[in-house]
């Protein structure tokens, strides 16, 4: 999986209607499936491996995510359970997503990604606000132990959009994924690519986060701006 070569589109999925969603994702040109394991009907390791294998065999890159409940995850899992699930998905994933705030898991996941030669994506979400530029830069600096740094902030006004895109551009030497959430943040999910963001997240059917752009509309906009042929 080439990260940073061209704009990547990620589709967060749970385990419902998987065949149909994968078929639609393939026809739409989705690059990455984010397995939101916290949203699965079962968090048994063997089940997660089966789902991961199906997605891998369908030819997608995979982001393995077991989102903490503090940052929007649907299941309140113990650290040991989360680590077991990351280990289960790691044989199939290209990228493992862990929150900057989940500090107790960092050492294990850094080792897991190093041993299995996977990208570690360190993510940070604020569903209330967009921090100041200095605060965003501090989040980026603290996330620098990861291969990819992602932040998703709730956007309240146009100044928030400007800050997100400006900080993204100032850090374009790193592998950055920046997202403005909410209706006012939608523009960042396309424009972010021009400022150095590497991945945008979309949806088919139901969105999983505020301000996501549905895949057909997203592809249309990416094509309009010359980001997709
Ligand atoms: O962190 C992100 C970004 C996201 O929250 C979004 O705003 O599209 C969707 C999540 O599934 C993903 O893990």
Short mmCIF file of N, CA, C and O in Angstrom, two decimals, residues 12 20 25 30 53 60 63 80 85 95 149 158 210 213 215 222:
data_model
loop_
_atom_site.label_atom_id
_atom_site.label_comp_id
_atom_site.label_asym_id
_atom_site.label_seq_id
_atom_site.Cartn_x
_atom_site.Cartn_y
_atom_site.Cartn_z
N UNK A 12 -14.94 3.50 6.18
CA UNK A 12 -15.12 2.79 7.46
C UNK A 12 -16.28 1.80 7.33
O UNK A 12 -17.34 2.17 6.83
N UNK A 20 -22.08 -6.77 0.04
CA UNK A 20 -22.68 -5.70 -0.77
C UNK A 20 -21.83 -4.43 -0.67
O UNK A 20 -21.54 -3.77 -1.68
N UNK A 25 -17.97 -0.69 -2.92
CA UNK A 25 -16.69 0.02 -2.72
C UNK A 25 -15.75 -0.23 -3.89
O UNK A 25 -15.08 0.68 -4.39
N UNK A 30 -12.86 2.79 -4.19
CA UNK A 30 -12.36 2.96 -2.81
C UNK A 30 -11.00 2.28 -2.70
O UNK A 30 -10.81 1.18 -3.25
N UNK A 53 -9.86 -11.21 6.49
CA UNK A 53 -9.42 -12.02 5.34
C UNK A 53 -10.32 -11.76 4.13
O UNK A 53 -9.84 -11.58 3.01
N UNK A 60 -8.59 -4.86 -1.16
CA UNK A 60 -8.50 -3.53 -0.55
C UNK A 60 -7.32 -3.45 0.41
O UNK A 60 -6.94 -4.46 1.02
N UNK A 63 -7.28 -0.54 7.04
CA UNK A 63 -6.92 0.15 8.28
C UNK A 63 -7.63 -0.59 9.41
O UNK A 63 -8.86 -0.78 9.34
N UNK A 80 -6.55 -5.07 27.24
CA UNK A 80 -6.10 -6.41 26.80
C UNK A 80 -6.97 -6.91 25.63
O UNK A 80 -6.48 -7.54 24.70
N UNK A 85 -7.45 -7.73 19.69
CA UNK A 85 -8.14 -7.45 18.41
C UNK A 85 -7.18 -6.83 17.38
O UNK A 85 -7.22 -7.15 16.19
N UNK A 95 -2.44 -0.75 7.81
CA UNK A 95 -2.32 0.35 8.77
C UNK A 95 -3.07 -0.02 10.05
O UNK A 95 -4.17 -0.58 9.97
N UNK A 149 0.02 10.53 10.95
CA UNK A 149 -0.60 11.32 12.02
C UNK A 149 -1.96 11.80 11.52
O UNK A 149 -2.04 12.40 10.44
N UNK A 158 -15.37 29.34 9.81
CA UNK A 158 -14.41 29.29 8.70
C UNK A 158 -12.97 29.42 9.20
O UNK A 158 -12.04 28.88 8.60
N UNK A 210 -19.55 12.98 11.83
CA UNK A 210 -20.21 14.20 11.32
C UNK A 210 -19.48 14.80 10.12
O UNK A 210 -18.27 14.98 10.15
N UNK A 213 -18.68 12.85 3.51
CA UNK A 213 -19.33 13.05 2.21
C UNK A 213 -19.60 11.68 1.59
O UNK A 213 -18.69 10.85 1.53
N UNK A 215 -20.05 8.58 -0.86
CA UNK A 215 -18.99 8.21 -1.81
C UNK A 215 -19.25 8.73 -3.23
O UNK A 215 -18.33 9.23 -3.89
N UNK A 222 -13.92 14.98 -6.22
CA UNK A 222 -12.50 14.71 -6.45
C UNK A 222 -12.19 14.79 -7.95
O UNK A 222 -11.16 15.34 -8.35
#
